[in-house]
Amino acid sequence: MTDAELISRLIAATDPGCVVAPDDARGRPISPQGHQMAAVPILRPASTAQVVSCLQLCAQAGRCLIPLGGGTNYAGSTKPATGQEWYLSLERMNRIEEIDAASRTAVVGAGVILETLQRAAREAGLQFAVDLGGRGSATVGGLISTNAGGERVLRYGMMREQVIGIEVVLADGRIVDLMDRVIKNNAGYDIKQLFIGSEGTIGVVTRAVLRLRPAPISTQTALLALPDIDRAAELINRIEARLGGTLSAFELLWPEFYQTMCGGEATKHRPPVRLDADGYVLMEAEGGNPQTDAQIFENMLGELLEDGLIDDAALAQSHAEREAMWLIRNDIPYYVQRAGPGAAFDISVPISQMPDYVRELRASLDTQFPGARATVFGHAADNNLHIGVSWGDKVQDHYDQIAECVYAGVVSRNGSISAEHGIGLDKRLSFHRHKQPAALAVMGELKSLLDPNGLLNPGKVLA
């Protein structure tokens, strides 16, 4: 079957809007790093039935597909491995089917934008707890396929904890209906977990039942300066114990990151606390009593100052001040502009070992790549650090060696080379080097069982 014949059959089985021609698709962004789509068709089904038709016809033609969400993945999950793949976008499956305020659930299509879901939840007096910088373009299907994390994992968990049920279409067009509506469900294997975090390699998520949470009535946000970053684990334990379960975010920033974002006369962001601390924490608590929550929060900050765990603190007094603090952490385009060309890594290590890990990494970079600079920040409370390594134009030429430098201390500490961004294409070699062989074998068997012809997102996670 020629490409023209396949496109004609696809349009006949769906509708004319289902296929975007190659010339119209060219240049569409497929990653935050600026990668753009080649001149290949995009299939845009508007229903589960149309997804079935697309997969069945493409399977008959031997055409591989890359499921595409909002193009916000940092690990190369949407980059082509061969250049021959077409794209399958669920952007037209963007309906919020139901918000059940009493049961605190939402039934949505995979193409729903995260920010749209958050807004609908707020209108019902609830919240969807997953939040991240790409909220304006990331889709529910993409969040599920990568098991996205973000800023509130500490309190609410990753995407896996928000998914109650899903609908999946397999590579051969079979629909697997797992659209359960209850949190407690111990009836046999929990098959949906196979697809969460699988990066679209074994099935295409088309719909989901998601968990909503009560919206907080009060929010307390502060940026703290630390005299000793080695006491970060002690600090979070003290804060969590004092706040009684209301802590929702704890972002640990090393000085180089904070100074990149706030240092210098021409900086875009004003530093809320001094620039010469040993480390910084951006923290947020969400509660249900504005008066008592605020007093407890302020009392806790005073105790931390007295005990020497922090030596400076800025407490947000308005929504604008809160937003300004979060922009210091989340204005990644500005960070890239200031830091220059680099390589980004997303790792997990125990919080108690983070300071030693960062020192070890910097010593290793100094030895192997003189002049390279590492900036470190991240969701430390849930073990996740983001690392940017800048070394001018030489970074990409030595990416694999730099990656192994970053991952060496992660593996020795029983951490993960991918905390929340997945494996995709960019981390595949390192993943295969460091993942336990028996685990890789089981993953390969699952892929062979559910996608024996390798038609879904080829080259990602597994070769």
Coordinates of C-alpha atoms in Angstrom, one line a residue:
M1 CA 0.0 0.0 0.0
T2 CA 1.4 3.4 -1.0
D3 CA 1.4 6.4 1.3
A4 CA -1.2 8.0 -0.9
E5 CA -3.5 4.9 -0.8
L6 CA -3.1 4.7 3.0
I7 CA -4.0 8.4 3.4
S8 CA -7.1 7.9 1.2
R9 CA -8.2 4.9 3.2
L10 CA -7.6 6.8 6.5
I11 CA -9.7 9.7 5.4
A12 CA -12.5 7.4 4.2
A13 CA -12.5 5.6 7.5
T14 CA -12.5 8.8 9.6
D15 CA -13.0 12.3 8.3
P16 CA -11.0 14.8 6.2
G17 CA -9.8 16.6 9.3
C18 CA -8.1 13.4 10.5
V19 CA -5.0 13.8 8.3
V20 CA -2.6 16.8 8.3
A21 CA -0.6 16.8 5.1
P22 CA 3.2 16.6 5.4
D23 CA 3.8 20.2 4.2
D24 CA 1.4 21.5 6.8
A25 CA 3.0 19.4 9.5
R26 CA 6.5 20.5 8.8
G27 CA 8.1 22.6 11.5
R28 CA 5.6 21.8 14.2
P29 CA 7.4 21.7 17.7
I30 CA 7.8 18.2 19.2
S31 CA 10.0 19.0 22.2
P32 CA 10.8 21.9 24.5
Q33 CA 14.4 21.9 23.2
G34 CA 13.2 23.2 19.8
H35 CA 13.1 20.0 17.8
Q36 CA 10.6 20.3 14.9
M37 CA 8.6 17.8 13.0
A38 CA 9.8 16.7 9.6
A39 CA 7.4 16.7 6.6
V40 CA 5.4 13.7 7.6
P41 CA 1.6 13.3 8.0
I42 CA -0.1 13.8 11.4
L43 CA -3.1 11.6 12.1
R44 CA -5.7 13.4 14.3
P45 CA -8.5 11.0 15.2
A46 CA -11.5 12.6 16.9
S47 CA -12.8 9.5 18.7
T48 CA -11.7 6.1 20.1
A49 CA -13.3 4.5 17.0
Q50 CA -11.1 6.7 14.8
V51 CA -8.0 5.8 16.7
V52 CA -8.9 2.1 16.1
S53 CA -9.2 2.8 12.4
C54 CA -5.9 4.6 12.3
L55 CA -4.0 1.9 14.1
Q56 CA -5.6 -1.0 12.1
L57 CA -4.9 0.7 8.7
C58 CA -1.3 1.7 9.7
A59 CA -0.7 -1.9 10.9
Q60 CA -1.8 -3.2 7.6
A61 CA 0.5 -0.9 5.8
G62 CA 3.4 -1.5 8.3
R63 CA 3.5 2.2 9.1
C64 CA 5.0 3.1 12.5
L65 CA 3.3 5.9 14.6
I66 CA 4.6 8.2 17.3
P67 CA 1.9 9.2 19.7
L68 CA 2.1 12.9 20.2
G69 CA 0.8 15.0 23.2
G70 CA 1.7 18.6 23.8
G71 CA 5.3 18.2 22.7
T72 CA 6.7 19.0 26.2
N73 CA 8.8 15.8 26.8
Y74 CA 12.4 16.4 27.6
A75 CA 13.7 12.8 26.9
G76 CA 13.0 12.6 23.2
S77 CA 9.9 10.5 23.5
T78 CA 8.4 12.3 20.4
K79 CA 11.6 12.5 18.3
P80 CA 11.7 10.1 15.3
A81 CA 14.1 7.1 15.6
T82 CA 14.1 6.3 11.9
G83 CA 12.6 9.3 10.2
Q84 CA 9.9 7.2 8.6
E85 CA 7.4 7.4 11.4
W86 CA 4.1 9.3 11.1
Y87 CA 2.5 11.1 14.1
L88 CA -0.7 10.2 15.9
S89 CA -2.0 13.3 17.8
L90 CA -5.1 13.1 20.1
E91 CA -5.5 16.9 20.1
R92 CA -9.1 16.6 18.8
M93 CA -10.0 14.2 21.6
N94 CA -10.0 17.1 24.1
R95 CA -13.4 16.9 25.7
I96 CA -13.9 17.0 29.5
E97 CA -16.7 14.5 29.6
E98 CA -17.6 14.8 33.2
I99 CA -16.6 16.4 36.5
D100 CA -18.2 14.5 39.4
A101 CA -17.7 16.8 42.3
A102 CA -19.3 14.4 44.8
S103 CA -16.9 11.5 43.9
R104 CA -14.1 13.9 43.1
T105 CA -13.4 12.4 39.7
A106 CA -13.0 13.7 36.1
V107 CA -13.6 11.7 32.9
V108 CA -11.5 13.3 30.1
G109 CA -10.2 12.6 26.6
A110 CA -6.4 12.1 26.2
G111 CA -6.1 15.4 24.3
V112 CA -7.3 17.6 27.2
I113 CA -4.7 20.3 28.1
L114 CA -3.6 20.2 31.7
E115 CA -4.4 23.8 32.3
T116 CA -7.9 23.3 30.9
L117 CA -8.4 20.4 33.3
Q118 CA -7.1 22.4 36.3
R119 CA -9.5 25.3 35.4
A120 CA -12.5 23.0 35.2
A121 CA -11.6 21.4 38.5
R122 CA -11.3 24.8 40.2
E123 CA -14.7 25.8 38.8
A124 CA -16.1 22.7 40.7
G125 CA -14.3 23.8 43.9
L126 CA -11.7 21.1 43.4
Q127 CA -8.1 20.8 42.1
F128 CA -6.2 18.4 39.8
A129 CA -3.0 18.0 41.8
V130 CA -0.4 17.4 39.1
D131 CA 1.2 20.7 38.1
L132 CA 4.2 21.6 36.0
G133 CA 5.7 24.4 33.9
G134 CA 4.3 23.0 30.6
R135 CA 0.7 23.1 31.9
G136 CA -0.5 25.3 29.0
S137 CA 0.4 22.6 26.4
A138 CA 0.9 19.3 28.1
T139 CA -1.9 16.9 27.6
V140 CA -3.5 14.3 29.8
G141 CA -2.4 11.5 27.4
G142 CA 1.2 12.7 27.5
L143 CA 1.1 13.1 31.3
I144 CA -0.1 9.5 31.6
S145 CA 2.4 8.1 29.0
T146 CA 5.4 9.6 30.8
N147 CA 4.0 9.3 34.4
A148 CA 4.6 13.0 34.8
G149 CA 5.5 14.4 38.2
G150 CA 5.9 18.2 38.8
E151 CA 5.8 20.4 41.8
R152 CA 3.3 18.7 44.1
V153 CA 4.5 15.1 44.0
L154 CA 5.6 15.3 47.7
R155 CA 2.0 15.6 48.8
Y156 CA -0.1 14.1 46.0
G157 CA 2.1 11.7 44.1
M158 CA 3.0 11.4 40.5
M159 CA 0.5 11.0 37.6
R160 CA 0.2 7.3 38.5
E161 CA -1.5 8.2 41.7
Q162 CA -4.1 10.4 39.9
V163 CA -5.2 7.8 37.4
I164 CA -8.2 5.7 38.5
G165 CA -9.0 4.3 35.1
I166 CA -8.0 4.5 31.4
E167 CA -9.1 3.4 28.0
V168 CA -6.3 2.1 25.7
V169 CA -6.1 1.1 22.1
L170 CA -3.5 -1.6 21.3
A171 CA -1.3 -1.7 18.2
D172 CA -3.7 -4.1 16.5
G173 CA -6.7 -1.9 17.2
R174 CA -8.2 -3.8 20.2
I175 CA -9.8 -1.5 22.8
V176 CA -8.9 -2.3 26.4
D177 CA -11.6 -0.7 28.6
L178 CA -10.1 -0.1 32.1
M179 CA -12.4 2.9 32.8
D180 CA -13.1 2.0 36.4
R181 CA -14.5 4.8 38.6
V182 CA -13.3 3.7 42.1
I183 CA -10.0 4.2 43.9
K184 CA -10.0 0.8 45.6
N185 CA -10.1 -2.0 43.0
N186 CA -8.3 -5.2 43.8
A187 CA -9.9 -7.4 41.1
G188 CA -7.0 -9.1 39.5
Y189 CA -4.0 -7.6 37.8
D190 CA -3.9 -3.8 37.7
I191 CA -3.3 -3.7 33.9
K192 CA -3.6 0.1 33.6
Q193 CA -0.3 0.4 35.4
L194 CA 1.5 -1.2 32.4
F195 CA 0.5 1.8 30.2
I196 CA 1.3 4.6 32.7
G197 CA 4.8 5.6 32.0
S198 CA 5.2 3.4 28.9
E199 CA 5.7 6.4 26.6
G200 CA 3.2 5.1 24.1
T201 CA 5.2 2.1 23.2
I202 CA 2.7 -0.6 24.0
G203 CA -0.7 1.2 23.6
V204 CA -2.4 4.5 23.0
V205 CA -4.3 6.0 25.9
T206 CA -7.5 7.6 24.6
R207 CA -9.5 8.4 27.7
A208 CA -9.0 8.5 31.5
V209 CA -10.8 8.7 34.8
L210 CA -8.7 11.0 37.0
R211 CA -8.7 11.7 40.7
L212 CA -9.5 15.3 41.9
R213 CA -8.7 16.7 45.3
P214 CA -10.3 19.4 47.5
A215 CA -9.0 22.8 46.6
P216 CA -6.9 24.4 49.3
I217 CA -8.4 27.4 51.1
S218 CA -5.0 28.9 52.1
T219 CA -1.6 28.9 50.5
Q220 CA 1.6 29.9 52.2
T221 CA 4.8 30.3 50.1
A222 CA 8.3 31.2 51.2
L223 CA 11.8 31.2 49.8
L224 CA 14.4 30.3 52.3
A225 CA 18.2 30.8 52.4
L226 CA 20.2 27.9 53.9
P227 CA 23.5 28.3 55.8
D228 CA 24.3 24.6 55.2
I229 CA 22.8 22.7 52.3
D230 CA 24.0 19.5 53.9
R231 CA 21.1 19.9 56.5
A232 CA 18.4 19.9 53.8
A233 CA 17.1 16.5 54.8
E234 CA 16.9 17.6 58.4
L235 CA 15.1 20.7 57.3
I236 CA 12.4 19.0 55.4
N237 CA 11.7 16.6 58.2
R238 CA 11.3 19.4 60.6
I239 CA 9.0 21.3 58.2
E240 CA 6.8 18.3 57.5
A241 CA 6.5 17.5 61.2
R242 CA 5.6 21.1 62.0
L243 CA 3.1 21.6 59.2
G244 CA 1.1 18.4 59.9
G245 CA 0.8 17.2 56.3
T246 CA 0.1 20.5 54.5
L247 CA 3.5 20.8 52.8
S248 CA 2.9 20.4 49.1
A249 CA 6.2 21.7 47.5
F250 CA 9.8 21.7 48.6
E251 CA 12.2 22.8 45.8
L252 CA 15.9 22.8 46.6
L253 CA 18.1 25.2 44.6
W254 CA 21.8 25.2 44.6
P255 CA 23.5 28.6 44.6
E256 CA 24.6 28.5 41.0
F257 CA 21.0 28.1 39.8
Y258 CA 19.7 30.8 42.1
Q259 CA 22.4 33.2 41.0
T260 CA 21.8 32.4 37.4
M261 CA 18.2 33.4 37.8
C262 CA 18.6 36.4 40.2
G263 CA 22.2 37.6 40.0
G264 CA 23.5 40.6 38.2
E265 CA 22.1 44.1 37.6
A266 CA 20.3 43.2 34.4
T267 CA 18.6 40.1 35.9
K268 CA 14.9 39.5 35.1
H269 CA 14.0 38.2 38.5
R270 CA 14.5 40.1 41.8
P271 CA 16.2 38.0 44.5
P272 CA 13.8 37.7 47.5
V273 CA 16.7 36.6 49.8
R274 CA 20.5 37.1 49.7
L275 CA 22.6 35.7 46.9
D276 CA 25.4 34.2 48.9
A277 CA 23.7 31.4 50.8
D278 CA 24.8 27.8 50.7
G279 CA 21.5 26.8 49.2
Y280 CA 17.8 27.8 48.8
V281 CA 14.4 26.2 49.3
L282 CA 11.2 27.3 47.7
M283 CA 8.4 25.8 49.7
E284 CA 4.6 25.9 49.7
A285 CA 2.0 24.7 52.1
E286 CA -1.7 24.3 51.3
G287 CA -4.3 24.2 54.1
G288 CA -7.9 24.8 55.1
N289 CA -7.8 27.7 57.5
P290 CA -6.2 30.9 56.3
Q291 CA -5.8 32.4 59.8
T292 CA -4.3 29.5 61.7
D293 CA -2.4 28.2 58.7
A294 CA -0.6 31.5 58.3
Q295 CA 0.3 31.8 62.0
I296 CA 1.6 28.2 62.1
F297 CA 3.7 28.8 59.0
E298 CA 5.2 32.0 60.3
N299 CA 5.9 30.4 63.7
M300 CA 7.7 27.5 62.0
L301 CA 9.9 29.9 60.0
G302 CA 10.8 31.7 63.3
E303 CA 11.8 28.4 64.9
L304 CA 13.9 27.4 61.9
L305 CA 15.7 30.7 62.1
E306 CA 16.3 30.3 65.8
D307 CA 17.7 26.8 65.3
G308 CA 20.0 27.8 62.5
L309 CA 18.5 25.6 59.8
I310 CA 17.8 28.8 57.8
D311 CA 19.3 32.2 58.1
D312 CA 17.0 34.3 55.9
A313 CA 13.4 33.9 54.6
A314 CA 11.0 35.8 52.3
L315 CA 7.3 35.1 52.8
A316 CA 5.0 35.8 49.9
Q317 CA 2.4 38.4 51.0
S318 CA 0.3 38.4 47.8
H319 CA -0.5 36.3 44.7
A320 CA 1.9 38.4 42.7
E321 CA 4.8 37.7 45.1
R322 CA 4.0 34.0 45.1
E323 CA 4.1 34.0 41.3
A324 CA 7.4 35.9 41.2
M325 CA 9.0 33.3 43.6
W326 CA 7.8 30.4 41.4
L327 CA 9.1 32.1 38.3
I328 CA 12.6 31.9 39.8
R329 CA 12.2 28.2 39.8
N330 CA 10.1 27.7 36.6
D331 CA 11.3 30.3 34.1
I332 CA 13.4 27.7 32.2
P333 CA 13.6 29.6 28.9
Y334 CA 15.3 32.4 30.9
Y335 CA 17.6 29.9 32.6
V336 CA 18.6 28.5 29.2
Q337 CA 19.2 32.0 27.9
R338 CA 21.5 32.9 30.9
A339 CA 23.3 29.5 31.2
G340 CA 23.9 29.1 27.5
P341 CA 24.0 25.8 25.5
G342 CA 23.9 22.7 27.7
A343 CA 22.6 19.3 28.4
A344 CA 19.7 18.6 30.8
F345 CA 19.4 15.6 33.1
D346 CA 16.6 14.5 35.3
I347 CA 17.7 12.1 38.1
S348 CA 16.7 10.7 41.5
V349 CA 18.9 10.1 44.6
P350 CA 18.0 10.0 48.3
I351 CA 17.7 13.5 49.7
S352 CA 20.2 12.7 52.4
Q353 CA 22.8 12.0 49.8
M354 CA 22.1 14.9 47.4
P355 CA 24.8 17.3 48.7
D356 CA 27.5 14.6 48.5
Y357 CA 26.3 13.5 45.0
V358 CA 26.4 17.1 43.7
R359 CA 30.0 17.6 45.1
E360 CA 31.1 14.3 43.6
L361 CA 29.5 15.2 40.2
R362 CA 31.2 18.6 40.1
A363 CA 34.6 17.1 41.0
S364 CA 34.1 14.5 38.2
L365 CA 33.2 17.2 35.7
D366 CA 36.2 19.3 36.6
T367 CA 38.5 16.3 36.0
Q368 CA 36.9 15.0 32.8
F369 CA 35.5 18.2 31.2
P370 CA 37.5 21.2 32.5
G371 CA 35.4 24.3 32.3
A372 CA 32.1 22.5 32.4
R373 CA 29.5 24.0 34.8
A374 CA 26.7 22.3 36.5
T375 CA 23.6 24.0 37.9
V376 CA 21.3 22.0 40.1
F377 CA 17.7 22.4 41.3
G378 CA 14.7 20.2 41.7
H379 CA 11.9 18.6 43.6
A380 CA 14.3 17.4 46.3
A381 CA 11.6 16.1 48.8
D382 CA 10.6 13.4 46.3
N383 CA 14.3 12.7 45.4
N384 CA 14.3 14.4 42.1
L385 CA 17.0 16.8 40.9
H386 CA 17.3 18.5 37.5
I387 CA 20.9 19.1 36.4
G388 CA 22.0 21.4 33.6
V389 CA 25.6 21.0 32.4
S390 CA 26.9 23.9 30.3
W391 CA 30.2 23.6 28.3
G392 CA 29.6 25.8 25.3
D393 CA 29.2 24.0 22.0
K394 CA 31.2 21.1 23.2
V395 CA 28.3 19.6 25.3
Q396 CA 26.5 17.9 22.4
D397 CA 29.8 16.4 21.0
H398 CA 30.5 14.8 24.4
Y399 CA 26.9 14.2 25.5
D400 CA 27.2 10.5 26.1
Q401 CA 30.4 10.8 28.2
I402 CA 28.8 13.7 30.2
A403 CA 25.7 11.6 30.8
E404 CA 27.7 8.7 32.2
C405 CA 29.5 11.2 34.5
V406 CA 26.1 12.4 35.7
Y407 CA 24.7 8.9 36.1
A408 CA 27.7 7.3 37.9
G409 CA 26.8 8.7 41.3
V410 CA 23.1 8.0 40.7
V411 CA 23.6 4.3 40.1
S412 CA 26.0 3.9 43.0
R413 CA 23.4 5.4 45.3
N414 CA 20.6 3.1 43.9
G415 CA 18.8 6.1 42.4
S416 CA 17.2 6.5 39.0
I417 CA 18.6 8.0 35.8
S418 CA 15.1 9.3 35.0
A419 CA 13.0 10.8 37.8
E420 CA 10.0 12.1 35.8
H421 CA 10.8 12.7 32.2
G422 CA 11.0 9.1 31.0
I423 CA 13.6 7.4 28.8
G424 CA 12.5 8.3 25.3
L425 CA 15.3 8.2 22.7
D426 CA 17.8 10.4 24.5
K427 CA 18.3 8.1 27.6
R428 CA 17.9 4.7 25.9
L429 CA 21.6 3.8 25.8
S430 CA 22.2 4.8 29.4
F431 CA 19.0 3.0 30.4
H432 CA 20.2 -0.2 28.8
R433 CA 23.6 0.1 30.4
H434 CA 22.3 0.5 33.9
K435 CA 18.9 -1.3 34.1
Q436 CA 18.9 -4.7 35.6
P437 CA 19.0 -7.3 32.8
A438 CA 16.0 -9.3 34.0
A439 CA 13.9 -6.2 34.2
L440 CA 14.8 -5.3 30.7
A441 CA 14.0 -8.8 29.5
V442 CA 10.5 -8.6 31.0
M443 CA 9.9 -5.2 29.4
G444 CA 11.0 -6.6 26.1
E445 CA 8.5 -9.5 26.5
L446 CA 5.7 -7.1 27.2
K447 CA 6.6 -5.0 24.1
S448 CA 6.7 -8.2 22.0
L449 CA 3.3 -9.3 23.3
L450 CA 1.4 -6.1 22.9
D451 CA 3.2 -4.6 19.9
P452 CA 4.8 -7.6 18.1
N453 CA 5.6 -5.6 14.9
G454 CA 7.1 -2.6 16.7
L455 CA 4.7 -0.1 15.2
L456 CA 4.2 2.1 18.3
N457 CA 6.8 4.7 19.0
P458 CA 9.7 2.6 17.7
G459 CA 13.2 3.0 19.2
K460 CA 11.9 4.5 22.5
V461 CA 12.8 2.9 25.9
L462 CA 13.6 -0.4 24.2
A463 CA 15.5 -0.8 20.9

